[in-house]
């Protein structure tokens, strides 16, 4: 038999369970309606049921479950953010990730293979060092690597000083890593379904009914559904929904692209990010290189981005990883991310009573899934912002108390 | 017909130059190319072209490539390949073959040079349009030629038209909005197994077309049944082409299984090549017409209402026998008919138009039952389709059946392959529906169908079709084909093109750069600029060189190339008013030939950029910006001028590269300046701080400015860019007697930090107001300016914001890391409590202070001056005193000399 | 790679332009008289519609001039582009 079987080191995935979720009968009313069955919506439903016993919940999805950004992201997980607020919620999330598979009872391929963030200039080093020390004081695991140390972690890295922007150092969060996005979403969905949450696919919200400043329910293509509480979890489509409810949010929807290569033998067993040259790469369990690109600069709901973004990114990738030069680009795609002016989420109450918002995760939504779901469920159940969300309110744009992750993180993959 | 030698799986073979590798392998008796990715089942060639789901090879000759369908490899002398089980192997050396890019604007782009594409080209050319015709095969003609037909020479003549750019071996990989197509041209692999690093191996074309005509043809589908993956099982059209056109003669006995008339046509081609076609197994109940009659005349048995329902292999795992049963159109096996020994099973499962490119921009193909195909519909303006991709699948006497395979139970389901690369089977499909999944997207994800190298080219329609059989729904209710670019896998290198190495981003250097190179200065990347970082002598380390350079600036004279600072020439009768609105401080009061430091904020009130602006005339200013901020600032100015203040008559031009700036700094700079410009009165009385004088320096007209970013007496000599190196050399020569010392960015940073001057981007990160930086003095109360309103928001006006302060470590030699955080002195549990009060923005050794120092942004910092704090590092807690953010010459006595 | 019609230069590739977000958001006449909320809306809040959108672009690598254009955020289709301070054409 031909074929280099003995050199294969990448893994075949196990199978999903025999049964995932019901196709429930839509009820006339619910205690809580969550709009959007993406990662955050499903996690929110799960924690509402699990932490608060609130199971009379419908998660409405206009397309197919977890078919938005949850199906389109590059699955990077880390918590080494600059600002205390971000560190707080992302670290809470990472701690949840660390027990999630066991808790939910679903394989998610959560792999703490480390996340390395490269610095390419004196100024870049200064910024990354600040991030490193900020993580230290926030008790978030972090290391500073010299280029030589970085190469020990990822031997395929080109640390020569002949490249245009040589690597001058890196932060490394060993607890960071990746998971498999569909498996995460399906794990939450199955667990929520098991606890009685109704997952309603093909249900598009066309209106939000508000009386006397209080939400009453939602109009959908399947008719009116009454609800005591309505929670938005629709990422790039949030501003369309808030418009239905009669208020504005400072969000812009942009295309964020990603790509994969064909299956390759294992060459990279950590996650490497470089904001300076826009490379975000990991090698997934099956062996494909998964890379994130930058966001397109203009508003779009098309889920397709510019090819020049991909070309630029592959050029940078070949610089940093000469071994990638012969990999093949297999598929590119785009998601619609919602970005707030300070690149931080908006999570909490809204001007409409019993209507809640969770949005603005921009390019960082996947890693936040458990933390965001947890905090949002708490906020909904108690009708008050969770402690980790108190600085993420809409009000911050009025006071000026922004949580500006732009400066340090760029694209916050 | 040139004979060539090639290597496959470490053995040498020979073949004919230019023929597909799969043909050469078949002719050498190799039916098994590789084995499957997960189940290690032997696999051979299935298809004709890019859609090949099985016969993957790794190319080891030339520049190498990890995963290529052997159908797409043309044989050349010295080719070396090996079968690849679906997981590529990246060689650990950089690919140094050349990859370039080209752009083209055309009126009509035709994708596909089959007969339909050629005809479309003929029409476009006849209208005198600029046309481009591309096709992924080595030669024109598509399936028409594959069927051994000759193209009408009149039609071929279109290729000679001067208005036509015609490229074969060129695959359109992406179609984007506004008529944009990216195509990959393979230029050299078919010429030689080696490559010339000076010749582009692959060229990536960026094509903008007013009109795009898809003539991309169609793929034949296979059928799903138990053990449908054995070498020897091929698409009927591929089998007929390999045997009839390429004269592969290793097969003896065949069975054809079909859902349409194509199977009959291909059966006859096999028959004509002396292959014993033992049966045509047709799932339909009947078929009539000339083709059927011809088949009957050839003595080929036709079995209706039946399909192949299993196969047996020989000892090599290759096809030896097929089992035929009566089936219904839902895929249910009714009764066994017979078993037939054969070494070839030709499968005709219907046609799938190659609609990929159109789906990339959101077109949703529609299922047309009479054609048993997803057909393009609702094409946007500027996009059209001709030939089989348009659903023109040829007139047949009998309609094809919408049948995709049998759906067995149990063990047999686990070997009934839907996606051959992923080893995904009927069992997986059934499990997916059993798990409650109804969306085709969920099913793809559950089963991994369509996610591998061929991206579902052969399995896409089949999956939807089988699902339709399985859950008794019409295909259109289930979904449609939906693909993502690129159409075929593309080398990273090809898309990277030449934007690598020093071409990956433009390098900007000053006219004095050559001198810095000669001086062996290490460079610091600042934006795209290369700036000398320091000028080491005798193998000095950074801090040694910087100490020496600082000492020279503080005690003697030092010189710096300041040419990279952004420069914007601002002219017009309203220029002064404009600057008043842009800067937080007043510029309309600035006298001619005077300079003033200015700070600009965003509308959010946060510091955006800074720099010194000089009034050169009543209506003429020269603004300087930070090195990295120049482009951003110019955009900012233009935005306000053009979109908010059209009433202002002001014109801005970037002149960064027009002027070279050489700064001479230090107590001896006046003497040096005098020497350089003997006619210039350099006295403080007649040439005061922040004023400008014009004089000839080394015979070159210069504007000399008394500007200091170090606190020392200093002169900036500005000359036309071209004279930069000349002036620098003149300064170095004249300065010799004063011990002139060149310095780089690091020393500049230390000198300014000792004086507490901020650097935007270092002391700021987009969240600092001027007040935070202790620069209230620069915020005018008398006028409106951008950002002013934001200062009175509750968070920006509150007490206790992070404010700029100085830090002095108790241990005078301890250098605090930049970016490290401070905690209040009274908190010993610093790290654990996360009660930091601020962070360090700049930190240096100071030769002048004989100790280290730092600048920091600290919560309520100005009220903490005089207090102690702690910087917690890994294994130590460094005690510091919080100070005013100025360390050297607080009274500004030195700047006037 | 969109093709954007600069009203001065004609159709050019997207990479020659910078995006300027929603068009026709004027700087407030008297910022100091605005409430914090109203000021926040001016600084941070912009429409984000699905469908036709009037937005600003600047031809950075060309004539350096700003202009407005109708664009459909769902289809990438462009409507007419027009110069600043000229009447907006009707929604396509």
mmCIF file of N, CA, C and O in Angstrom, chain A residues 366-410:
data_model
loop_
_atom_site.group_PDB
_atom_site.id
_atom_site.type_symbol
_atom_site.label_atom_id
_atom_site.label_comp_id
_atom_site.label_asym_id
_atom_site.label_seq_id
_atom_site.Cartn_x
_atom_site.Cartn_y
_atom_site.Cartn_z
ATOM 1 N N UNK A 366 -15.464 34.362 20.353
ATOM 2 C CA UNK A 366 -15.422 32.923 20.616
ATOM 3 C C UNK A 366 -14.854 32.613 21.993
ATOM 4 O O UNK A 366 -15.436 31.878 22.780
ATOM 5 N N UNK A 367 -13.684 33.197 22.281
ATOM 6 C CA UNK A 367 -13.025 32.886 23.548
ATOM 7 C C UNK A 367 -13.866 33.292 24.740
ATOM 8 O O UNK A 367 -13.751 32.756 25.817
ATOM 9 N N UNK A 368 -14.754 34.284 24.513
ATOM 10 C CA UNK A 368 -15.572 34.788 25.614
ATOM 11 C C UNK A 368 -16.828 33.958 25.847
ATOM 12 O O UNK A 368 -17.544 34.193 26.823
ATOM 13 N N UNK A 369 -17.091 33.002 24.959
ATOM 14 C CA UNK A 369 -18.387 32.316 24.980
ATOM 15 C C UNK A 369 -18.855 31.883 26.378
ATOM 16 O O UNK A 369 -19.928 32.303 26.815
ATOM 17 N N UNK A 370 -18.058 31.092 27.109
ATOM 18 C CA UNK A 370 -18.579 30.674 28.422
ATOM 19 C C UNK A 370 -18.734 31.845 29.383
ATOM 20 O O UNK A 370 -19.765 31.960 30.067
ATOM 21 N N UNK A 371 -17.749 32.718 29.424
ATOM 22 C CA UNK A 371 -17.789 33.841 30.365
ATOM 23 C C UNK A 371 -18.936 34.774 30.049
ATOM 24 O O UNK A 371 -19.669 35.226 30.930
ATOM 25 N N UNK A 372 -19.096 35.063 28.790
ATOM 26 C CA UNK A 372 -20.166 35.947 28.366
ATOM 27 C C UNK A 372 -21.528 35.337 28.690
ATOM 28 O O UNK A 372 -22.418 36.014 29.216
ATOM 29 N N UNK A 373 -21.688 34.038 28.396
ATOM 30 C CA UNK A 373 -22.957 33.374 28.688
ATOM 31 C C UNK A 373 -23.260 33.398 30.178
ATOM 32 O O UNK A 373 -24.388 33.667 30.604
ATOM 33 N N UNK A 374 -22.253 33.143 30.961
ATOM 34 C CA UNK A 374 -22.390 33.113 32.421
ATOM 35 C C UNK A 374 -22.827 34.486 32.958
ATOM 36 O O UNK A 374 -23.803 34.608 33.699
ATOM 37 N N UNK A 375 -22.091 35.490 32.545
ATOM 38 C CA UNK A 375 -22.332 36.847 33.047
ATOM 39 C C UNK A 375 -23.673 37.375 32.537
ATOM 40 O O UNK A 375 -24.436 38.018 33.266
ATOM 41 N N UNK A 376 -23.993 37.049 31.306
ATOM 42 C CA UNK A 376 -25.246 37.530 30.707
ATOM 43 C C UNK A 376 -26.442 36.853 31.381
ATOM 44 O O UNK A 376 -27.445 37.503 31.697
ATOM 45 N N UNK A 377 -26.318 35.554 31.601
ATOM 46 C CA UNK A 377 -27.410 34.835 32.276
ATOM 47 C C UNK A 377 -27.665 35.441 33.649
ATOM 48 O O UNK A 377 -28.816 35.661 34.051
ATOM 49 N N UNK A 378 -26.597 35.744 34.356
ATOM 50 C CA UNK A 378 -26.706 36.358 35.683
ATOM 51 C C UNK A 378 -27.391 37.718 35.589
ATOM 52 O O UNK A 378 -28.279 38.059 36.375
ATOM 53 N N UNK A 379 -26.982 38.492 34.578
ATOM 54 C CA UNK A 379 -27.552 39.828 34.374
ATOM 55 C C UNK A 379 -29.050 39.736 34.085
ATOM 56 O O UNK A 379 -29.848 40.516 34.607
ATOM 57 N N UNK A 380 -29.421 38.772 33.263
ATOM 58 C CA UNK A 380 -30.837 38.597 32.905
ATOM 59 C C UNK A 380 -31.640 38.122 34.126
ATOM 60 O O UNK A 380 -32.695 38.674 34.451
ATOM 61 N N UNK A 381 -31.103 37.129 34.806
ATOM 62 C CA UNK A 381 -31.831 36.539 35.933
ATOM 63 C C UNK A 381 -32.062 37.572 37.036
ATOM 64 O O UNK A 381 -33.131 37.623 37.635
ATOM 65 N N UNK A 382 -31.043 38.392 37.290
ATOM 66 C CA UNK A 382 -31.136 39.348 38.396
ATOM 67 C C UNK A 382 -31.586 40.736 37.962
ATOM 68 O O UNK A 382 -31.683 41.640 38.795
ATOM 69 N N UNK A 383 -31.774 40.911 36.676
ATOM 70 C CA UNK A 383 -32.127 42.217 36.133
ATOM 71 C C UNK A 383 -31.163 43.302 36.628
ATOM 72 O O UNK A 383 -31.554 44.433 36.927
ATOM 73 N N UNK A 384 -29.913 42.933 36.736
ATOM 74 C CA UNK A 384 -28.875 43.880 37.178
ATOM 75 C C UNK A 384 -27.545 43.386 36.627
ATOM 76 O O UNK A 384 -27.325 42.174 36.554
ATOM 77 N N UNK A 385 -26.685 44.307 36.243
ATOM 78 C CA UNK A 385 -25.419 43.854 35.651
ATOM 79 C C UNK A 385 -24.598 43.016 36.620
ATOM 80 O O UNK A 385 -24.474 43.363 37.795
ATOM 81 N N UNK A 386 -24.079 41.916 36.148
ATOM 82 C CA UNK A 386 -23.111 41.114 36.903
ATOM 83 C C UNK A 386 -21.880 41.987 37.173
ATOM 84 O O UNK A 386 -21.577 42.905 36.406
ATOM 85 N N UNK A 387 -21.183 41.679 38.247
ATOM 86 C CA UNK A 387 -20.026 42.497 38.632
ATOM 87 C C UNK A 387 -19.024 42.638 37.496
ATOM 88 O O UNK A 387 -18.434 43.708 37.297
ATOM 89 N N UNK A 388 -18.836 41.564 36.745
ATOM 90 C CA UNK A 388 -17.835 41.619 35.665
ATOM 91 C C UNK A 388 -18.327 42.425 34.466
ATOM 92 O O UNK A 388 -17.567 42.700 33.551
ATOM 93 N N UNK A 389 -19.616 42.770 34.471
ATOM 94 C CA UNK A 389 -20.167 43.484 33.319
ATOM 95 C C UNK A 389 -20.425 44.953 33.617
ATOM 96 O O UNK A 389 -20.831 45.696 32.739
ATOM 97 N N UNK A 390 -20.164 45.366 34.856
ATOM 98 C CA UNK A 390 -20.675 46.691 35.214
ATOM 99 C C UNK A 390 -20.025 47.818 34.410
ATOM 100 O O UNK A 390 -20.654 48.840 34.176
ATOM 101 N N UNK A 391 -18.803 47.613 33.967
ATOM 102 C CA UNK A 391 -18.171 48.657 33.164
ATOM 103 C C UNK A 391 -18.446 48.515 31.670
ATOM 104 O O UNK A 391 -17.929 49.280 30.871
ATOM 105 N N UNK A 392 -19.247 47.491 31.324
ATOM 106 C CA UNK A 392 -19.524 47.276 29.902
ATOM 107 C C UNK A 392 -20.885 47.835 29.487
ATOM 108 O O UNK A 392 -21.439 47.445 28.475
ATOM 109 N N UNK A 393 -21.412 48.736 30.284
ATOM 110 C CA UNK A 393 -22.748 49.248 29.977
ATOM 111 C C UNK A 393 -22.694 50.226 28.808
ATOM 112 O O UNK A 393 -21.639 50.758 28.459
ATOM 113 N N UNK A 394 -23.857 50.474 28.255
ATOM 114 C CA UNK A 394 -23.989 51.468 27.187
ATOM 115 C C UNK A 394 -23.618 52.867 27.677
ATOM 116 O O UNK A 394 -23.209 53.718 26.907
ATOM 117 N N UNK A 395 -23.771 53.073 28.980
ATOM 118 C CA UNK A 395 -23.543 54.418 29.549
ATOM 119 C C UNK A 395 -22.102 54.885 29.384
ATOM 120 O O UNK A 395 -21.816 56.077 29.439
ATOM 121 N N UNK A 396 -21.183 53.934 29.215
ATOM 122 C CA UNK A 396 -19.786 54.360 29.192
ATOM 123 C C UNK A 396 -19.492 55.308 28.033
ATOM 124 O O UNK A 396 -18.560 56.102 28.102
ATOM 125 N N UNK A 397 -20.295 55.243 26.998
ATOM 126 C CA UNK A 397 -20.034 56.122 25.861
ATOM 127 C C UNK A 397 -20.446 57.555 26.176
ATOM 128 O O UNK A 397 -19.952 58.494 25.573
ATOM 129 N N UNK A 398 -21.317 57.689 27.146
ATOM 130 C CA UNK A 398 -21.705 59.028 27.584
ATOM 131 C C UNK A 398 -20.713 59.596 28.600
ATOM 132 O O UNK A 398 -20.285 60.734 28.497
ATOM 133 N N UNK A 399 -20.315 58.758 29.535
ATOM 134 C CA UNK A 399 -19.375 59.265 30.550
ATOM 135 C C UNK A 399 -17.966 59.404 29.982
ATOM 136 O O UNK A 399 -17.179 60.218 30.456
ATOM 137 N N UNK A 400 -17.666 58.615 28.985
ATOM 138 C CA UNK A 400 -16.305 58.626 28.453
ATOM 139 C C UNK A 400 -15.423 57.552 29.059
ATOM 140 O O UNK A 400 -14.238 57.468 28.735
ATOM 141 N N UNK A 401 -15.991 56.722 29.933
ATOM 142 C CA UNK A 401 -15.185 55.679 30.564
ATOM 143 C C UNK A 401 -15.076 54.480 29.626
ATOM 144 O O UNK A 401 -15.639 53.411 29.855
ATOM 145 N N UNK A 402 -14.318 54.664 28.547
ATOM 146 C CA UNK A 402 -14.167 53.597 27.571
ATOM 147 C C UNK A 402 -13.129 52.568 28.035
ATOM 148 O O UNK A 402 -12.283 52.874 28.881
ATOM 149 N N UNK A 403 -13.220 51.388 27.481
ATOM 150 C CA UNK A 403 -12.247 50.329 27.795
ATOM 151 C C UNK A 403 -11.541 50.027 26.490
ATOM 152 O O UNK A 403 -11.929 49.136 25.746
ATOM 153 N N UNK A 404 -10.541 50.813 26.201
ATOM 154 C CA UNK A 404 -10.014 50.873 24.847
ATOM 155 C C UNK A 404 -9.007 49.760 24.578
ATOM 156 O O UNK A 404 -7.835 49.880 24.896
ATOM 157 N N UNK A 405 -9.501 48.682 23.990
ATOM 158 C CA UNK A 405 -8.610 47.559 23.664
ATOM 159 C C UNK A 405 -7.994 47.734 22.277
ATOM 160 O O UNK A 405 -7.247 46.891 21.818
ATOM 161 N N UNK A 406 -8.322 48.827 21.591
ATOM 162 C CA UNK A 406 -7.728 49.066 20.273
ATOM 163 C C UNK A 406 -6.222 49.206 20.355
ATOM 164 O O UNK A 406 -5.467 48.558 19.642
ATOM 165 N N UNK A 407 -5.820 50.126 21.253
ATOM 166 C CA UNK A 407 -4.414 50.518 21.328
ATOM 167 C C UNK A 407 -3.504 49.330 21.502
ATOM 168 O O UNK A 407 -2.528 49.170 20.769
ATOM 169 N N UNK A 408 -3.857 48.464 22.422
ATOM 170 C CA UNK A 408 -2.953 47.371 22.754
ATOM 171 C C UNK A 408 -3.190 46.138 21.886
ATOM 172 O O UNK A 408 -2.257 45.450 21.522
ATOM 173 N N UNK A 409 -4.430 45.889 21.547
ATOM 174 C CA UNK A 409 -4.718 44.593 20.938
ATOM 175 C C UNK A 409 -4.868 44.642 19.431
ATOM 176 O O UNK A 409 -4.708 43.651 18.763
ATOM 177 N N UNK A 410 -5.134 45.814 18.875
ATOM 178 C CA UNK A 410 -5.420 45.874 17.450
ATOM 179 C C UNK A 410 -6.636 45.014 17.181
ATOM 180 O O UNK A 410 -7.668 45.187 17.820
#
